[in-house]
mmCIF file of C-alpha atoms and ligand atoms in Angstrom:
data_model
loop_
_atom_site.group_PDB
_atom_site.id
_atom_site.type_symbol
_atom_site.label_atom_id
_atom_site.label_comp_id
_atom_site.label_asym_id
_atom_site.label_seq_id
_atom_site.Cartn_x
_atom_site.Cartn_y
_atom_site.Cartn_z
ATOM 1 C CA UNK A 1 86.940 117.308 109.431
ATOM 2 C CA UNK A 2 90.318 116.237 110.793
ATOM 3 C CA UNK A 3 93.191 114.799 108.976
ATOM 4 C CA UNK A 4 94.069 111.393 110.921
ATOM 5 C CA UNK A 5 96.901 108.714 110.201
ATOM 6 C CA UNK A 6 96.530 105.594 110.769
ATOM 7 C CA UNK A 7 98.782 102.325 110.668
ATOM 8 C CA UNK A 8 98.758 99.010 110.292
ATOM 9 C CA UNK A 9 97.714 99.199 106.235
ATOM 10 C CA UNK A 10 94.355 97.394 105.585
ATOM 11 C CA UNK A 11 95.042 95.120 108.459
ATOM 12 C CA UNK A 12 91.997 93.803 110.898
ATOM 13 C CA UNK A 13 91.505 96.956 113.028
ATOM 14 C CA UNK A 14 93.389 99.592 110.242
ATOM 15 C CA UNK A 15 90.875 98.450 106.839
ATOM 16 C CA UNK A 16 87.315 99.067 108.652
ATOM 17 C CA UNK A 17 88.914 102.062 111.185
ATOM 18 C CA UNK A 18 89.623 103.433 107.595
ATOM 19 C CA UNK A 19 86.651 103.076 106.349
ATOM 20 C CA UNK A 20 84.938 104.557 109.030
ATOM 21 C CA UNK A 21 86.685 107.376 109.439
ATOM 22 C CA UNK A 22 86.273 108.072 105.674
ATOM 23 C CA UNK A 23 82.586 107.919 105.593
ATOM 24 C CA UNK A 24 82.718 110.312 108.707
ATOM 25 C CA UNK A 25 84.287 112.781 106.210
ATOM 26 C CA UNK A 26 87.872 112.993 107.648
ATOM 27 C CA UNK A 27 91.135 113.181 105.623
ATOM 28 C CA UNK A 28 92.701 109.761 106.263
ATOM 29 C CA UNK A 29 96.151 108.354 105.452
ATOM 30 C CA UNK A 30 97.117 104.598 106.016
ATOM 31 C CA UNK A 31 100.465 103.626 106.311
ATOM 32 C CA UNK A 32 101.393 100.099 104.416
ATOM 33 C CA UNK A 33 105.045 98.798 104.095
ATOM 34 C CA UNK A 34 103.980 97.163 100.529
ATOM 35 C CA UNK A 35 103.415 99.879 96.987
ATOM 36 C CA UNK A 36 100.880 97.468 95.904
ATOM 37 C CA UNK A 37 98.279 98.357 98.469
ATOM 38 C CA UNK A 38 98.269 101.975 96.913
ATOM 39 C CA UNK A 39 95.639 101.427 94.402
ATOM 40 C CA UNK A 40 93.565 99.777 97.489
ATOM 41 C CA UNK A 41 94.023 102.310 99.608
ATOM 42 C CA UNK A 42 92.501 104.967 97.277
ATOM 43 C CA UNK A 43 89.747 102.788 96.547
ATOM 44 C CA UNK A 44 88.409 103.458 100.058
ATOM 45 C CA UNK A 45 88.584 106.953 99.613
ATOM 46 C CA UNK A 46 92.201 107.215 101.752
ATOM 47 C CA UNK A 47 95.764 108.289 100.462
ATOM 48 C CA UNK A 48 98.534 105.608 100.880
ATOM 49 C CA UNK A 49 101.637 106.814 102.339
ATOM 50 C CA UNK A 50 104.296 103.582 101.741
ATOM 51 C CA UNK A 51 107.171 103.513 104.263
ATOM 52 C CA UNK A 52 108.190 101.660 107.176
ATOM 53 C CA UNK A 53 107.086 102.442 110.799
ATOM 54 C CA UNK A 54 110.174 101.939 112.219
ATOM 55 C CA UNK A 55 111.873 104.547 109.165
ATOM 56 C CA UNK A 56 111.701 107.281 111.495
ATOM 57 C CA UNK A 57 112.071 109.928 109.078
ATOM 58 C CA UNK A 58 109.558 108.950 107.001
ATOM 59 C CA UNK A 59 107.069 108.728 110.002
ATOM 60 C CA UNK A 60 107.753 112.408 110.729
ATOM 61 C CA UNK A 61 107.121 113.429 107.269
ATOM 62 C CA UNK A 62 103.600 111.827 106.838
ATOM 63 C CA UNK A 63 102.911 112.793 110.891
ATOM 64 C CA UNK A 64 103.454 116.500 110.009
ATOM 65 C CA UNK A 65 99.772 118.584 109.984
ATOM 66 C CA UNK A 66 97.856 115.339 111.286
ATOM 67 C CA UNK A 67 95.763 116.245 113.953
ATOM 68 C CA UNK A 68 95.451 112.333 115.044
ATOM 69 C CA UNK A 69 96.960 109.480 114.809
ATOM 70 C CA UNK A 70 95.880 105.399 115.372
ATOM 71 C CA UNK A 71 99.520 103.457 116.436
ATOM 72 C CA UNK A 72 100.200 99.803 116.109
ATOM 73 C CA UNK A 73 103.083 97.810 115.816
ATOM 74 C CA UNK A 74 102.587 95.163 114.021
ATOM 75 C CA UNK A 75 103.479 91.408 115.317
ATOM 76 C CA UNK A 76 106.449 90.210 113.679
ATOM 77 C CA UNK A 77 107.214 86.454 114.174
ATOM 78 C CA UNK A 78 110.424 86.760 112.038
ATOM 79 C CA UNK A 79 112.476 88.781 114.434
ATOM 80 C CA UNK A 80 113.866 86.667 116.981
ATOM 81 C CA UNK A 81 113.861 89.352 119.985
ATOM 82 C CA UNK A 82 109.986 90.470 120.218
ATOM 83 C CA UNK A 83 110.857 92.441 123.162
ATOM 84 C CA UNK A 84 113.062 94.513 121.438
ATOM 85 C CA UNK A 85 111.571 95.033 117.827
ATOM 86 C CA UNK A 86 108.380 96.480 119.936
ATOM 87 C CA UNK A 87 111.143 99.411 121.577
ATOM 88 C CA UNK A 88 112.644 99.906 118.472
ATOM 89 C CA UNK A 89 109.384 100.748 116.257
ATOM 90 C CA UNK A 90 107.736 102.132 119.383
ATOM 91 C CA UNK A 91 111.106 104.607 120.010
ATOM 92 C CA UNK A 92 110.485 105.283 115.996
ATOM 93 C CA UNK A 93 107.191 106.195 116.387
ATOM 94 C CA UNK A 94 107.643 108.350 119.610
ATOM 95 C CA UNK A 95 110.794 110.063 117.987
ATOM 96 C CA UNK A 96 108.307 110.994 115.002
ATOM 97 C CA UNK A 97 105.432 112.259 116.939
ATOM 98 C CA UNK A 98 107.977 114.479 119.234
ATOM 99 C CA UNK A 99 108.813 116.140 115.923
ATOM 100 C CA UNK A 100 105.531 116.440 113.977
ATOM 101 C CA UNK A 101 103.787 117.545 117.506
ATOM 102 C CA UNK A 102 100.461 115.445 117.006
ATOM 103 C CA UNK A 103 97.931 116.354 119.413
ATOM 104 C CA UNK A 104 95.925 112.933 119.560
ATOM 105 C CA UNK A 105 97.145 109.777 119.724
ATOM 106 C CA UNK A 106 95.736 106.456 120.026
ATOM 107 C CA UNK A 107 97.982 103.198 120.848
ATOM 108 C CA UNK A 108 96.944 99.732 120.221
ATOM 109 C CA UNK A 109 97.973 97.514 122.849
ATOM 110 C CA UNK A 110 96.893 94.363 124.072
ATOM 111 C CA UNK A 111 94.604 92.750 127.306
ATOM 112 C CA UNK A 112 97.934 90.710 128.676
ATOM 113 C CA UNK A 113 100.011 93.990 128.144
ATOM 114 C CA UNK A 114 100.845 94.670 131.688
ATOM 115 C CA UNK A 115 101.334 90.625 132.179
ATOM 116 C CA UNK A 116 103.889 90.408 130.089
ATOM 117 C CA UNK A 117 106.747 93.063 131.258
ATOM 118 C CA UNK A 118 109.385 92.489 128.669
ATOM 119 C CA UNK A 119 107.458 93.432 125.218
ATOM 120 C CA UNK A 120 104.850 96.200 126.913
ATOM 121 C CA UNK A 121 105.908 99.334 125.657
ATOM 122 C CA UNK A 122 102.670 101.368 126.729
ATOM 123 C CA UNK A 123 104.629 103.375 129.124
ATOM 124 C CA UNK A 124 106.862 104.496 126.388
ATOM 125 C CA UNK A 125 104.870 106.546 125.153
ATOM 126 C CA UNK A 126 103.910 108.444 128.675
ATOM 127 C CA UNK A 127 106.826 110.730 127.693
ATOM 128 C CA UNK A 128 105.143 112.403 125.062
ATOM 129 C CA UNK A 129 103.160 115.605 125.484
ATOM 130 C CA UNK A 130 100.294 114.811 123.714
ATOM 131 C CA UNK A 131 96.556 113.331 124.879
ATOM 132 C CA UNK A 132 97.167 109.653 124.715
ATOM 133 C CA UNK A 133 94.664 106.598 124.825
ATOM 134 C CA UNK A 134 95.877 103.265 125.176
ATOM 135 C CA UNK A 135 93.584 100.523 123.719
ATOM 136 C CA UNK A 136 93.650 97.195 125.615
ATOM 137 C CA UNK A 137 91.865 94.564 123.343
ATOM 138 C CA UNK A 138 91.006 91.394 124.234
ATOM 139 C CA UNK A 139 91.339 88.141 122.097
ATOM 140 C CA UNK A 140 90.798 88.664 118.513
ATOM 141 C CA UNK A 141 88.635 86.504 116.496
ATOM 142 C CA UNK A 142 90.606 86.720 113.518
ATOM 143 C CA UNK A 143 93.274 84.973 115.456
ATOM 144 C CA UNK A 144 90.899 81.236 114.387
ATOM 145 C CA UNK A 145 91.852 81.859 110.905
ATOM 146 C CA UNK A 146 95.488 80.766 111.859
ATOM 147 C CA UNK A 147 93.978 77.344 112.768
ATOM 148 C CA UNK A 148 92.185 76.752 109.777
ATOM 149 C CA UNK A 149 94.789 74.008 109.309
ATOM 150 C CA UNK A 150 94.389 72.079 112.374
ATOM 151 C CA UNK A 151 90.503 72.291 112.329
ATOM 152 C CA UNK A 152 91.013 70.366 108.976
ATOM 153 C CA UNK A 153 93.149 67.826 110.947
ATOM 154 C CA UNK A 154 94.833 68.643 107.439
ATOM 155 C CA UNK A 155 98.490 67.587 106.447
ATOM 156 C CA UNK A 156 100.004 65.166 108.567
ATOM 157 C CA UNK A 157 100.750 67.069 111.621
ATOM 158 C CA UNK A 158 96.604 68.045 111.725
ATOM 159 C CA UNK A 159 96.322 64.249 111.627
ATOM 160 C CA UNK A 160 99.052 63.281 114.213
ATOM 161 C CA UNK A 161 97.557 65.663 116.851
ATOM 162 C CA UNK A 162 93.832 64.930 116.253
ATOM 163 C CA UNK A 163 95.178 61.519 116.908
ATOM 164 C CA UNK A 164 96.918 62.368 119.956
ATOM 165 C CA UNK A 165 94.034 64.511 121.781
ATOM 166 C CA UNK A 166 90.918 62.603 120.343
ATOM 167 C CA UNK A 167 92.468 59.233 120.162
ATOM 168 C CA UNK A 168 91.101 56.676 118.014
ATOM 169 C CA UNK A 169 87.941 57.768 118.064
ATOM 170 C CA UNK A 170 89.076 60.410 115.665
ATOM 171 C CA UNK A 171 90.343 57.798 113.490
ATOM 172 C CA UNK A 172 87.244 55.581 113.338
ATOM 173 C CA UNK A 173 84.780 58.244 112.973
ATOM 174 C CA UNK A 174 86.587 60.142 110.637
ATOM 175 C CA UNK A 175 85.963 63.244 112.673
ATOM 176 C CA UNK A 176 88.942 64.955 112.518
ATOM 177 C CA UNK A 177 90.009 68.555 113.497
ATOM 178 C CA UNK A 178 90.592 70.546 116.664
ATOM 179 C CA UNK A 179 91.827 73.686 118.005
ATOM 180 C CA UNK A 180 94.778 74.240 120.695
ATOM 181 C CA UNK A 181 96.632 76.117 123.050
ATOM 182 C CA UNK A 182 97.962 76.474 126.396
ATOM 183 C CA UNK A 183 95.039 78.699 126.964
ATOM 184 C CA UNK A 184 91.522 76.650 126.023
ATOM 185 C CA UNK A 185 89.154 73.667 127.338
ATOM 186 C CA UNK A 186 86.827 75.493 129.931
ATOM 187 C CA UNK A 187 88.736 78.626 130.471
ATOM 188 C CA UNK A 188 86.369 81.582 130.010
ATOM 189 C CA UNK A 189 88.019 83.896 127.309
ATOM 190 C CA UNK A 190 86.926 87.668 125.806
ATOM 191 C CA UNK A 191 87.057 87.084 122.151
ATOM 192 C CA UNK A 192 87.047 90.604 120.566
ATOM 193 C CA UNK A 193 85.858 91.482 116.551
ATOM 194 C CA UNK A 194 88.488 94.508 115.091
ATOM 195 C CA UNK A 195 85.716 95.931 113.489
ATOM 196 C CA UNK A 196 84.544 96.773 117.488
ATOM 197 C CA UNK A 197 87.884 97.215 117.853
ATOM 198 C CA UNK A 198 87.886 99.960 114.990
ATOM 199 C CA UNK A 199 84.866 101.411 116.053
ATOM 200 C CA UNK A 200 86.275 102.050 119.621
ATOM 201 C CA UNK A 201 89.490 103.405 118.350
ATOM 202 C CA UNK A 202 87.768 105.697 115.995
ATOM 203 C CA UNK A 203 85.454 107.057 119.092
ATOM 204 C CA UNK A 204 88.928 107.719 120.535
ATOM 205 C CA UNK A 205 90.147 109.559 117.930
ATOM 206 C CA UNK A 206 87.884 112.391 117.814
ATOM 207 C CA UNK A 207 88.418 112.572 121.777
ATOM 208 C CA UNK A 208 91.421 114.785 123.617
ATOM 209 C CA UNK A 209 91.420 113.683 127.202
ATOM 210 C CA UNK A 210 93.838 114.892 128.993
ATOM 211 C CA UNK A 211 95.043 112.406 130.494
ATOM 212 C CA UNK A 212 95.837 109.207 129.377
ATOM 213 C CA UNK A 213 93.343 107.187 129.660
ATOM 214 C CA UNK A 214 93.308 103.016 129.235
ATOM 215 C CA UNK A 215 90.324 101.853 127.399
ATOM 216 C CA UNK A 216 89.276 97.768 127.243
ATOM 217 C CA UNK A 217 88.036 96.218 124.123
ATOM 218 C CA UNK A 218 85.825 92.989 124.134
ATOM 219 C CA UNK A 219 83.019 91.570 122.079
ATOM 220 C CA UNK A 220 81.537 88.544 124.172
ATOM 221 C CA UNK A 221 82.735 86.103 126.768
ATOM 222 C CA UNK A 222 82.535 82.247 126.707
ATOM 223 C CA UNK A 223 84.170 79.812 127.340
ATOM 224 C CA UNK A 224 86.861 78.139 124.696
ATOM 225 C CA UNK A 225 85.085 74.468 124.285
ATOM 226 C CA UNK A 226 81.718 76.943 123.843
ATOM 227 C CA UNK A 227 83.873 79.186 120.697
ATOM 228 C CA UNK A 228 85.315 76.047 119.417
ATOM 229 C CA UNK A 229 81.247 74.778 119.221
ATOM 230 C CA UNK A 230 80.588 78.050 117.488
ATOM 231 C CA UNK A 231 83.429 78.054 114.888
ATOM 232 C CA UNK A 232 82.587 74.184 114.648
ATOM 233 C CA UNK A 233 79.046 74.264 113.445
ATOM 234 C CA UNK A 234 79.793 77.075 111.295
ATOM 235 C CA UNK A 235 82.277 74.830 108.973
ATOM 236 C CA UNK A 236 80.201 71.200 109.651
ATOM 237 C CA UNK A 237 82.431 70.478 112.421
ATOM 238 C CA UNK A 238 79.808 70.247 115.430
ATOM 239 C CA UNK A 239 82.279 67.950 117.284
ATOM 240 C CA UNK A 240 85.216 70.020 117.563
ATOM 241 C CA UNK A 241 87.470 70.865 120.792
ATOM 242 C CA UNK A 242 89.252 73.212 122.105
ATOM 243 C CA UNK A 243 92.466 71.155 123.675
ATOM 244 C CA UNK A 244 94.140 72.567 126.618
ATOM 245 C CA UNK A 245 97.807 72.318 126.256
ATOM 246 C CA UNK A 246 100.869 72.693 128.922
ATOM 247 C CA UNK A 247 103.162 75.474 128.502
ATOM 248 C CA UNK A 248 106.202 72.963 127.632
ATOM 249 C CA UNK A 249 103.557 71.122 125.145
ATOM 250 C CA UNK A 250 102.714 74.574 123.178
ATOM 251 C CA UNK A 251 106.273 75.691 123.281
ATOM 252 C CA UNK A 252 107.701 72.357 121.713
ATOM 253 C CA UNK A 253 104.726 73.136 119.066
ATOM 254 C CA UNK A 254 105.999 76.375 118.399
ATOM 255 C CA UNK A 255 109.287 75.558 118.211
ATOM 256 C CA UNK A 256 108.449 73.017 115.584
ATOM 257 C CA UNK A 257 106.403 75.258 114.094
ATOM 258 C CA UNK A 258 109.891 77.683 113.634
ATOM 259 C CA UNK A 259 108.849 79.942 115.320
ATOM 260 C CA UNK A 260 112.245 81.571 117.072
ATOM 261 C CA UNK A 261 112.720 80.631 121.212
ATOM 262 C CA UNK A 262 112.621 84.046 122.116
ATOM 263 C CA UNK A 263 109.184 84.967 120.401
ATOM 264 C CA UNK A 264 107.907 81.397 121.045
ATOM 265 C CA UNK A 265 108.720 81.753 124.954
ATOM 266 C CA UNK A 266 106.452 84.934 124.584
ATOM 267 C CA UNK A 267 103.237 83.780 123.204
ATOM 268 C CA UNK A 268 103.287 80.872 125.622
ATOM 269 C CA UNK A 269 103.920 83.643 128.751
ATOM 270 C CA UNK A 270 100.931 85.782 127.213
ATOM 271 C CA UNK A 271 98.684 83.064 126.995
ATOM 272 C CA UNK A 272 99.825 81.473 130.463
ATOM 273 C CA UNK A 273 98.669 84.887 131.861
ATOM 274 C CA UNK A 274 95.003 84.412 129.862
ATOM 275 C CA UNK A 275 94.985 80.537 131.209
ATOM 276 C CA UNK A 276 95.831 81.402 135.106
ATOM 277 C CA UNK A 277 92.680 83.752 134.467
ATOM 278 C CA UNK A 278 94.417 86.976 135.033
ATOM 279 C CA UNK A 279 93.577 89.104 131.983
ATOM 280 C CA UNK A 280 90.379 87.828 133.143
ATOM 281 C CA UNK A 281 90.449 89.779 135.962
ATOM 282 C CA UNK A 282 91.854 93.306 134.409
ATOM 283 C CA UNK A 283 89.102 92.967 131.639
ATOM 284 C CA UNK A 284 86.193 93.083 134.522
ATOM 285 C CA UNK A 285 87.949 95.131 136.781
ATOM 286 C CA UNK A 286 87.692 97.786 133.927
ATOM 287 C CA UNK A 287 84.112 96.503 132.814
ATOM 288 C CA UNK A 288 83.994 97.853 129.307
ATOM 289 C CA UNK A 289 80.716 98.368 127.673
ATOM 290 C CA UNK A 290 80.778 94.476 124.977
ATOM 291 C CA UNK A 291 81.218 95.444 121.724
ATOM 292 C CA UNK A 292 78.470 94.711 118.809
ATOM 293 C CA UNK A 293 80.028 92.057 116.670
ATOM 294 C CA UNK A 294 79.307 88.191 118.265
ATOM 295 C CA UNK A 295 81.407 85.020 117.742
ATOM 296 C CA UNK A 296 78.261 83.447 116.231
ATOM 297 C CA UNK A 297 78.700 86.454 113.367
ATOM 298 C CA UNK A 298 82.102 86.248 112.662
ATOM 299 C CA UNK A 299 81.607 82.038 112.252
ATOM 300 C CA UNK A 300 79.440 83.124 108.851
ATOM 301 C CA UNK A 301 82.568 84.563 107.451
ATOM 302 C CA UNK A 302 85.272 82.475 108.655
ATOM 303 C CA UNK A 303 83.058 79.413 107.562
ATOM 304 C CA UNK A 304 83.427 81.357 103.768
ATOM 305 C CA UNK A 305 87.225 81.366 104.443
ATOM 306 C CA UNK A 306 87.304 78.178 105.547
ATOM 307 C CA UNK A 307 85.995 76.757 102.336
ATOM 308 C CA UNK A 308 87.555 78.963 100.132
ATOM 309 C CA UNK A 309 91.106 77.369 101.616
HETATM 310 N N1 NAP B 401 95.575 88.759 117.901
HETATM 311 C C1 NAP B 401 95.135 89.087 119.104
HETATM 312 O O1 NAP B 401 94.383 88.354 119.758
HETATM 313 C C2 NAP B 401 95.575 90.399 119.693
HETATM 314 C C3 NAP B 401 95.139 90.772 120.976
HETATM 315 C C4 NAP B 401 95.510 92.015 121.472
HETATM 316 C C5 NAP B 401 96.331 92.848 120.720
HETATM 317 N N2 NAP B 401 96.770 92.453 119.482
HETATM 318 C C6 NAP B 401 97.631 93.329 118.692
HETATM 319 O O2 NAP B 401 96.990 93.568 117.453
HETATM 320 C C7 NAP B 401 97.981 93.822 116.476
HETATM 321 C C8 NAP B 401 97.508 93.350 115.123
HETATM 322 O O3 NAP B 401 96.494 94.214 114.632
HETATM 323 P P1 NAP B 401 95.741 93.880 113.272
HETATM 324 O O4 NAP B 401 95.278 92.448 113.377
HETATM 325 O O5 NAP B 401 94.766 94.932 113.002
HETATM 326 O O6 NAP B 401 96.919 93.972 112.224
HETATM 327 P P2 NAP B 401 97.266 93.016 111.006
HETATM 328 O O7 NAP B 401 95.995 92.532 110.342
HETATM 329 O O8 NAP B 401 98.260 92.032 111.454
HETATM 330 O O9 NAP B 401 97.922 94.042 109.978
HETATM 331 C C9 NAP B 401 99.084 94.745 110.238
HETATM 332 C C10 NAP B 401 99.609 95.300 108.923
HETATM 333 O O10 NAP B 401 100.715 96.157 109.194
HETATM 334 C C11 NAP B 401 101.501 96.245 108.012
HETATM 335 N N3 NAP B 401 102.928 96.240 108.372
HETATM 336 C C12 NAP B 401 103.686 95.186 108.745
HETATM 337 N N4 NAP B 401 104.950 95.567 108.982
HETATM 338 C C13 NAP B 401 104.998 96.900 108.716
HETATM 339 C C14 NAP B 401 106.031 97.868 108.763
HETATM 340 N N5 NAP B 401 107.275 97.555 109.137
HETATM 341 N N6 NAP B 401 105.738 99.144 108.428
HETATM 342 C C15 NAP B 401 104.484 99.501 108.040
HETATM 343 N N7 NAP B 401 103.446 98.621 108.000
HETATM 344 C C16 NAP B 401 103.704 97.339 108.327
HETATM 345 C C17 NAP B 401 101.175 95.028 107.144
HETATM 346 O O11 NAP B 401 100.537 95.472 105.944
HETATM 347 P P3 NAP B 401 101.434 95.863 104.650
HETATM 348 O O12 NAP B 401 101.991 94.580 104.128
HETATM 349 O O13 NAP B 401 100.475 96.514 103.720
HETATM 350 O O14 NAP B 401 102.504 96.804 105.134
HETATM 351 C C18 NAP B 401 100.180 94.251 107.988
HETATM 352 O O15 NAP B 401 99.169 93.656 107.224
HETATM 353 C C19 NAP B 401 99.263 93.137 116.940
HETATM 354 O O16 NAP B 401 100.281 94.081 116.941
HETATM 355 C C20 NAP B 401 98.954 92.653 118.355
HETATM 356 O O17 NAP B 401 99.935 93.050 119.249
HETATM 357 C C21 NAP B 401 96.402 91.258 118.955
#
């Protein structure tokens, strides 16, 4: 039995990684920022700690005695410098772990991390002396739920841009509803499920390599009209499209989306790098081992989402 920490609350990786690790019979803490997740966090067997991850102090408290520990930082798309929130909870974190001396620890990264220079903070932790794994998952499938808007064609942005990128066929048939981005159309994509990410992470855990080691995370390849099929017929949409956007296109959407330049200018560089087909590359040039959970699963509860919205 060891005692493990992991972050990110009940998130999409942290809920079923708890879980997991709980019915394996380890002593688990989850970190949430929020006191009402307490009573939920006991419910699954785990005790809540409730702090901050970029309160360093409280980080070393709850790190002290754990033999492991599962990092993430979580996205934040109200701070307007990305780049530098990620140092500043990442120094946190590293700061904490110095002190508490954890032996194991697993970071949660990303498949464009070394893409995007300015917000990978992988190497930051190289400095610590403890056996490190850094977890390079591809692209989630939880990420559709943020477009259960536009695959409504609801409101009357939905509307506008079904208009614009299915023309008036949209508006005859009725047939409204699509899904964008600057990556999409034919481009072949990993699409990852957290619960293989949590299953891979909590293999990790109960690992001490030592050296760091760099571990890929997928779940199945297609390409993005093929997902958009998937997600499609799940939710009576058979017709819907994936529309492939230009970088200035999806940064004018973001930006009137308020989403601040700095962060916005990100995501479009991140998925520029999956549209030129180079996180492509670093994903086969590693050649993971595909993950359980398929697209065609996740659709069944997204489509229960989807309805309940
Ligand atoms: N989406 C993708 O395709 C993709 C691809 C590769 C990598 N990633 C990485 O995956 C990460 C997201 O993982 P996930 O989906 O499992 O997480 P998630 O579902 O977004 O959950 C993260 C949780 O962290 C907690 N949190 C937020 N701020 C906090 C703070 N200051 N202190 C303590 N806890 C805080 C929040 O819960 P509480 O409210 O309870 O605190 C939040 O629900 C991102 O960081 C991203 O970089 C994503």
């Amino acid at each position: 039995m060891m005692k493990i920490i992991v972050t990110g609350s009940l998130g999409n990786i942290s809920k079923p990684l708890t879980e997991l690790l709980v019915a394996q019979g380890h002593s688990v803490t989850v970190i949430s920022s929020n006191p009402e997740k307490k009573a939920v966090i006991a419910q699954l067997g785990a005790t809540p700690a409730i702090g901050s991850i970029t309160d360093t102090p409280f980080l070393t408290e709850t790190f002290k005695g754990a033999d492991a520990l599962y990092v993430m930082i979580p996205l934040s798309f109200t701070e307007p410098d990305l780049g530098a929130y990620m140092r500043r909870a990442a120094g946190s974190y590293i700061q904490a772990l110095s002190e508490a001396k954890v032996k194991r620890v697993v970071v949660l990264s990303g498949w464009a991390a070394d893409l995007v220079k300015a917000e990978n903070v992988e190497h930051l932790f190289d400095r610590l002396d403890t056996s490190l794994t850094i977890m390079r998952p591809a692209s989630f499938y939880t990420n559709f739920y943020q477009s259960i808007d536009l695959i409504k064609g609801k409101g009357l942005m939905g509307k506008l841009l079904t208009l614009r990128y299915n023309g008036l066929w949209a508006l005859l048939t009725g047939k409204t509803g699509l899904l964008m981005g600057n990556y999409g159309g034919d481009d072949r994509i990993v699409f990852v499920s957290p619960i293989d990410i949590a299953n891979a992470v909590a293999e990790e855990l109960l690992l001490l390599p030592e050296k760091k080691t760099i571990r890929y995370v997928g779940s199945e390849e297609m390409t993005c009209n093929e997902a958009a099929q998937i997600i499609g017929t799940a939710v009576g949409k058979p017709w819907l499209r994936w529309v492939l956007l230009t970088d200035e296109e999806m940064l004018r959407g973001l930006k009137m989306a308020k989403v601040p330049e700095k962060l916005a200018k990100t995501l479009v560089e991140m998925q520029a790098a999956t549209h030129s087909g180079k996180t492509m590359e670093n994903f086969h040039r590693a050649n993971p081992k595909m993950g359980k959970v398929k697209l065609r699963d996740f659709a069944k509860e997204f489509a229960k989402v989807y309805h309940q919205k």
